[in-house]
PDB file of C-alpha atoms and ligand atoms in Angstrom:
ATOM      1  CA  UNK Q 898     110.793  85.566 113.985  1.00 93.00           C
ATOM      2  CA  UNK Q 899     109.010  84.339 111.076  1.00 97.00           C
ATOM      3  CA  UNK Q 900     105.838  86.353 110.736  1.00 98.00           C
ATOM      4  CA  UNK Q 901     103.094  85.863 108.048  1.00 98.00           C
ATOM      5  CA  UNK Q 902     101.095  88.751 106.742  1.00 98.00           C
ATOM      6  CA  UNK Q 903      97.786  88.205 105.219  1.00 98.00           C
ATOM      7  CA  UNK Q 904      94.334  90.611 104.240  1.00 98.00           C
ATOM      8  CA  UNK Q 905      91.316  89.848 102.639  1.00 98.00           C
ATOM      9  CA  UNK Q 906      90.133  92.540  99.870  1.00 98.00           C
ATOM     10  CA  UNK Q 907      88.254  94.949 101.795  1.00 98.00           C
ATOM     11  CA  UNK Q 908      91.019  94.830 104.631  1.00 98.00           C
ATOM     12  CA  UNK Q 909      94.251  95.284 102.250  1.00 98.00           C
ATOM     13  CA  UNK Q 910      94.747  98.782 102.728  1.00 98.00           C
ATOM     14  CA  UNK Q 911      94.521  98.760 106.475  1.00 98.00           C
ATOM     15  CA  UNK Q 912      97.275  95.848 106.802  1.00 98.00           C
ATOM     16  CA  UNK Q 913      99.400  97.998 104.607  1.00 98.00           C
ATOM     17  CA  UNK Q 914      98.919 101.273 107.019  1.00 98.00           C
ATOM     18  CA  UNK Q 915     100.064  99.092 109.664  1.00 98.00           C
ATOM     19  CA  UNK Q 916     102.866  97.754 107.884  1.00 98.00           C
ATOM     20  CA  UNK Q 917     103.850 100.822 107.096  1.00 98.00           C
ATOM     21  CA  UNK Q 918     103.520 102.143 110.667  1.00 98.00           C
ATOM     22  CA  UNK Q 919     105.652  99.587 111.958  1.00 98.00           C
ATOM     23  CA  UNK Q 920     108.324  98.823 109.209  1.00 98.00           C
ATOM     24  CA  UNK Q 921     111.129  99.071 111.243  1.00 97.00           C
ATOM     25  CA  UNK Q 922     110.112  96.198 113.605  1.00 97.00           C
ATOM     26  CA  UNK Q 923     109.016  94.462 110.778  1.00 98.00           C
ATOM     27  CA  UNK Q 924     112.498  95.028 108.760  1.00 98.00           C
ATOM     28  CA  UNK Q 925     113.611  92.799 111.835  1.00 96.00           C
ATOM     29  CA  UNK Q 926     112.090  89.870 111.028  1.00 96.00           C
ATOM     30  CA  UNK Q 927     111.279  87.154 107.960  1.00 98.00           C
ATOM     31  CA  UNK Q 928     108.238  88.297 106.690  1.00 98.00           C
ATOM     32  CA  UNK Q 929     105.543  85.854 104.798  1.00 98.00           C
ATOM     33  CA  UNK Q 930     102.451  86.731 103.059  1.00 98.00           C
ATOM     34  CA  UNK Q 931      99.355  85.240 100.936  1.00 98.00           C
ATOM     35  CA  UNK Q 932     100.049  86.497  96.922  1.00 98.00           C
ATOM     36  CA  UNK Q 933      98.143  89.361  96.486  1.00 98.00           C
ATOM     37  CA  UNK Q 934      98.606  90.994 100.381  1.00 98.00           C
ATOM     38  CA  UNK Q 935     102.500  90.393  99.960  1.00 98.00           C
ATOM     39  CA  UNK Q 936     102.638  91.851  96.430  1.00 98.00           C
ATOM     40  CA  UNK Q 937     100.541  94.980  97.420  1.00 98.00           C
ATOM     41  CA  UNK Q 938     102.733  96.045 100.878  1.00 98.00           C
ATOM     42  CA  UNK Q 939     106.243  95.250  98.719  1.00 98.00           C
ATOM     43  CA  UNK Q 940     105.008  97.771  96.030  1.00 98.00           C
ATOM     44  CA  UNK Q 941     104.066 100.143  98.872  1.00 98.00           C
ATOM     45  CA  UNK Q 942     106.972  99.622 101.888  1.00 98.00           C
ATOM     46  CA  UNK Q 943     109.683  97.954  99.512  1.00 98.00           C
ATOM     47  CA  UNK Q 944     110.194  95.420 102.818  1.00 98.00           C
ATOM     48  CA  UNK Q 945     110.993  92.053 100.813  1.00 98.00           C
ATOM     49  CA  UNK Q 946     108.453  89.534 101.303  1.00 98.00           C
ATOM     50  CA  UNK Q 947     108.135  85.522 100.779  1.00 98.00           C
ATOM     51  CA  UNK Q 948     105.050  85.111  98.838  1.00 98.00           C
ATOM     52  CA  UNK Q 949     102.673  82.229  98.780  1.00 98.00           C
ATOM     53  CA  UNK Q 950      99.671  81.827  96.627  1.00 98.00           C
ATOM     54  CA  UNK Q 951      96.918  84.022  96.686  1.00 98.00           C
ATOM     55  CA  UNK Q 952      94.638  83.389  99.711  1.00 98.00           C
ATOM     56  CA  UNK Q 953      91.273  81.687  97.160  1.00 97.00           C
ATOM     57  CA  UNK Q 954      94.073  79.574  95.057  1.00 98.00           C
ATOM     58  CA  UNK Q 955      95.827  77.509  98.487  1.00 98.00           C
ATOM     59  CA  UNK Q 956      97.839  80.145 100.407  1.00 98.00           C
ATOM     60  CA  UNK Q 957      96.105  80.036 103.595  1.00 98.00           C
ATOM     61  CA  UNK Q 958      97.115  76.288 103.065  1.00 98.00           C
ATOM     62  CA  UNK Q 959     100.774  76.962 101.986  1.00 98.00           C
ATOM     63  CA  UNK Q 960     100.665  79.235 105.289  1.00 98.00           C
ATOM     64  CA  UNK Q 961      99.293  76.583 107.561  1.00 98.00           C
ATOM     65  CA  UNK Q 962     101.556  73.820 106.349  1.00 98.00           C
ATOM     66  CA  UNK Q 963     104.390  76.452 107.516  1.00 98.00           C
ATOM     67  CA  UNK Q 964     102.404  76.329 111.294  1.00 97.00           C
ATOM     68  CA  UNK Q 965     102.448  71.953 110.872  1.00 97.00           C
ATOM     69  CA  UNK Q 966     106.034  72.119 110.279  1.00 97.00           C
ATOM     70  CA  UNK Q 967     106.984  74.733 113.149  1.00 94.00           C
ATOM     71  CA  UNK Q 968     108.227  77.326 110.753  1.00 96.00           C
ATOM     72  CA  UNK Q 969     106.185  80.624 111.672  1.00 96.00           C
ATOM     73  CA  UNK Q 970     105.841  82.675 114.979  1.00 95.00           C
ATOM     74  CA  UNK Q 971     103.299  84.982 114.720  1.00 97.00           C
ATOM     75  CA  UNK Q 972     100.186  84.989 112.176  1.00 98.00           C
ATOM     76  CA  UNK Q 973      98.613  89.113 111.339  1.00 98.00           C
ATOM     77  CA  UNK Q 974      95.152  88.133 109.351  1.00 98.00           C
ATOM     78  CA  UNK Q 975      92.836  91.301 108.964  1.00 98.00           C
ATOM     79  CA  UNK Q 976      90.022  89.310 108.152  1.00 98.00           C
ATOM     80  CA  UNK Q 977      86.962  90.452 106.481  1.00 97.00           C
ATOM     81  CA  UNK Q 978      84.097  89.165 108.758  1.00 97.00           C
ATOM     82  CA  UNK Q 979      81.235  91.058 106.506  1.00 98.00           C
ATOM     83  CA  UNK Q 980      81.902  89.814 103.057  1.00 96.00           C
ATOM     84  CA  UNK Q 981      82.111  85.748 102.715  1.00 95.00           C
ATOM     85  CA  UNK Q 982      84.870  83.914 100.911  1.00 95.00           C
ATOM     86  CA  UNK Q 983      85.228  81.624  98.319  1.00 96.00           C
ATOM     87  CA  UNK Q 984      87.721  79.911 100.252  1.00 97.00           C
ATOM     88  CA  UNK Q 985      86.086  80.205 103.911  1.00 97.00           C
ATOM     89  CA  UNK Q 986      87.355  76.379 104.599  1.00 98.00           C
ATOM     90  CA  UNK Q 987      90.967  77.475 104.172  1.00 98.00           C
ATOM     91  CA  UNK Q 988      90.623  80.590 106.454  1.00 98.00           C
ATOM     92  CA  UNK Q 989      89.306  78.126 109.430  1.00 98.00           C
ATOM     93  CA  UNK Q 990      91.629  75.664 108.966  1.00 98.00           C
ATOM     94  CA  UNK Q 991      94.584  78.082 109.095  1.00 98.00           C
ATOM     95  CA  UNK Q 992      92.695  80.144 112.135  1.00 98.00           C
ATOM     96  CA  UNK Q 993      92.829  76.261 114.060  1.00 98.00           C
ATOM     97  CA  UNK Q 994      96.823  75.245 112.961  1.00 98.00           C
ATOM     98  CA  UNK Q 995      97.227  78.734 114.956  1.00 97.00           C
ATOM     99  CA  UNK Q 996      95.216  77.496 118.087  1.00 97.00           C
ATOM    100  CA  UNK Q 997      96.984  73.815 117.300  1.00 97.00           C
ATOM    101  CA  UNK Q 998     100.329  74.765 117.485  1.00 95.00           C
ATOM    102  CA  UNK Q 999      99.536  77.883 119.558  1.00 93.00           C
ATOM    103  CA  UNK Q1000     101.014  80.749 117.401  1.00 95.00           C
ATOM    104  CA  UNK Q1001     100.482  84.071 118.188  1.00 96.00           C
ATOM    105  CA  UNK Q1002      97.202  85.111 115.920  1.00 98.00           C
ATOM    106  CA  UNK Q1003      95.718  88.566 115.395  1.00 98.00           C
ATOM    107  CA  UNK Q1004      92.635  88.795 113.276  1.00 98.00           C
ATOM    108  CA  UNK Q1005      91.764  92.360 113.473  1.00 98.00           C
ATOM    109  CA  UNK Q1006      94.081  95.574 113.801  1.00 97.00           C
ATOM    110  CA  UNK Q1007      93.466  95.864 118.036  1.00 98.00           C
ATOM    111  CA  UNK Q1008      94.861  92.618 118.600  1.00 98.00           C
ATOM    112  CA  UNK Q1009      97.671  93.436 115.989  1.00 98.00           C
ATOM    113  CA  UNK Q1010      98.746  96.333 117.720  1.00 98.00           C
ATOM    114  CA  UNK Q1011      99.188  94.289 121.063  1.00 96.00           C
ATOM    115  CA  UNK Q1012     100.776  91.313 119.120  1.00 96.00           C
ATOM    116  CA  UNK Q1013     103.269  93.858 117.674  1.00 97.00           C
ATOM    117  CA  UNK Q1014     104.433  95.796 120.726  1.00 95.00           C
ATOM    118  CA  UNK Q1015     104.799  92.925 122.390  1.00 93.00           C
ATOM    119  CA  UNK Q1016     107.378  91.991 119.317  1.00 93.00           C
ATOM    120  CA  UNK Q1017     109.369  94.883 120.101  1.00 91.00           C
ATOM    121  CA  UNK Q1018     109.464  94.341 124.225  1.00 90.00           C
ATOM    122  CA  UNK Q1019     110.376  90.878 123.554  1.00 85.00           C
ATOM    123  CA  UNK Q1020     107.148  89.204 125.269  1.00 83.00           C
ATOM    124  CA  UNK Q1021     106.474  87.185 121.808  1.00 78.00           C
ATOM    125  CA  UNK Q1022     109.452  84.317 122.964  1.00 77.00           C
ATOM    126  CA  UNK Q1023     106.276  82.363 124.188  1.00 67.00           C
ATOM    127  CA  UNK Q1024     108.021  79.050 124.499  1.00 65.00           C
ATOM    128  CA  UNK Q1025     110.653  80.373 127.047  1.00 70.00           C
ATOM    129  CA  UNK Q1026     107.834  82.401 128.883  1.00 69.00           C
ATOM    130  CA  UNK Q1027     105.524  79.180 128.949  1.00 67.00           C
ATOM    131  CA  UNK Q1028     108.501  76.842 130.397  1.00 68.00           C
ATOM    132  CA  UNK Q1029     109.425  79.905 133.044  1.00 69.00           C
ATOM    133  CA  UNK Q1030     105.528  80.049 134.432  1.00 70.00           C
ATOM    134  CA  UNK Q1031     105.797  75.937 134.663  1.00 67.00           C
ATOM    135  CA  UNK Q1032     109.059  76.739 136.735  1.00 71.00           C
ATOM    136  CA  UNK Q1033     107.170  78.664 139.038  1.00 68.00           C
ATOM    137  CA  UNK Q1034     104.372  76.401 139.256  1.00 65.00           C
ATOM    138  CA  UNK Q1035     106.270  74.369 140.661  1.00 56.00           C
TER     139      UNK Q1035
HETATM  140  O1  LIG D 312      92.346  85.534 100.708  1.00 96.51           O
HETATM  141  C1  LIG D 312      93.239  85.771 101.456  1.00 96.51           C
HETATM  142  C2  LIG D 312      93.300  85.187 102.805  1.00 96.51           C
HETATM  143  O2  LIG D 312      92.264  84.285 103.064  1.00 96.51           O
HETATM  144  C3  LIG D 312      94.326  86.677 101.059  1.00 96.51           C
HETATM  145  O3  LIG D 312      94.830  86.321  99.799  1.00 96.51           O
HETATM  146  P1  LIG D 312      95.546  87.416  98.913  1.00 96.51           P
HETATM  147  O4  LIG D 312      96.599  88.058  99.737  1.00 96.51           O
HETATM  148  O5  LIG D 312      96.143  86.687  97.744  1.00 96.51           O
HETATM  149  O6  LIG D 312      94.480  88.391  98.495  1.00 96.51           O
END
């Protein structure tokens, strides 16, 4: 699975407890992240990282044209929602490639958690799960 990481500021840290709480799932998989986010949970889990520009200079963008193309499976954006960005455009357009293309999205650590232990069980293989449920529909 191709999974992108991403924080804003005030969020960082948290992302990086999580990352570091679930490194071994993540070691599994082809990790992505916005500049700054990726740099920070490299230096601090030493998991190796793709890195895209910094969230404010086009990486939300960079991450999104990943989503157009069918490259990434699960988004994990701990969003700020009390502090606005420079960059707020880029954050919705990435938060609507997700609900375009329907890729798993978590925005806050709750939903990350389910998103992530769902991972490990295997219930993230959406597309197979979607075609099964149109199977038993009829
Ligand atoms: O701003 C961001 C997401 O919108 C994150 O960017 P950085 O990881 O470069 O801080």
């Amino acid at each position: 699975m191709n999974i992108a990481l991403i924080a804003h500021d005030k969020k960082k840290q948290d992302l990086i407890d999580f990352v570091t709480a679930y490194k071994e799932i993540f070691s599994e998989h082809n990790l992505f992240a916005t500049g700054t986010t990726g740099k920070l949970i490299t230096n601090d889990t030493g998991l190796t990282i793709e890195r895209f520009q910094s969230g404010p200079l086009g990486g939300d963008q960079q991450i999104g044209a990943r989503i157009a193309n069918d490259e990434m499976d699960m988004i994990i954006f701990f969003r700020d929602p009390l502090t606005a960005q420079p960059h707020e455009p880029d954050v919705t357009a990435l938060l609507r490639l997700c609900d375009v293309y329907k890729i798993p999205l978590a925005t806050n650590e709750a939903s990350a958690e389910i998103l992530i232990r769902g991972l490990e069980s295997g219930w993230l293989d959406w597309r197979t799960i979607k075609e099964k449920r149109v199977r038993y529909d009829g």
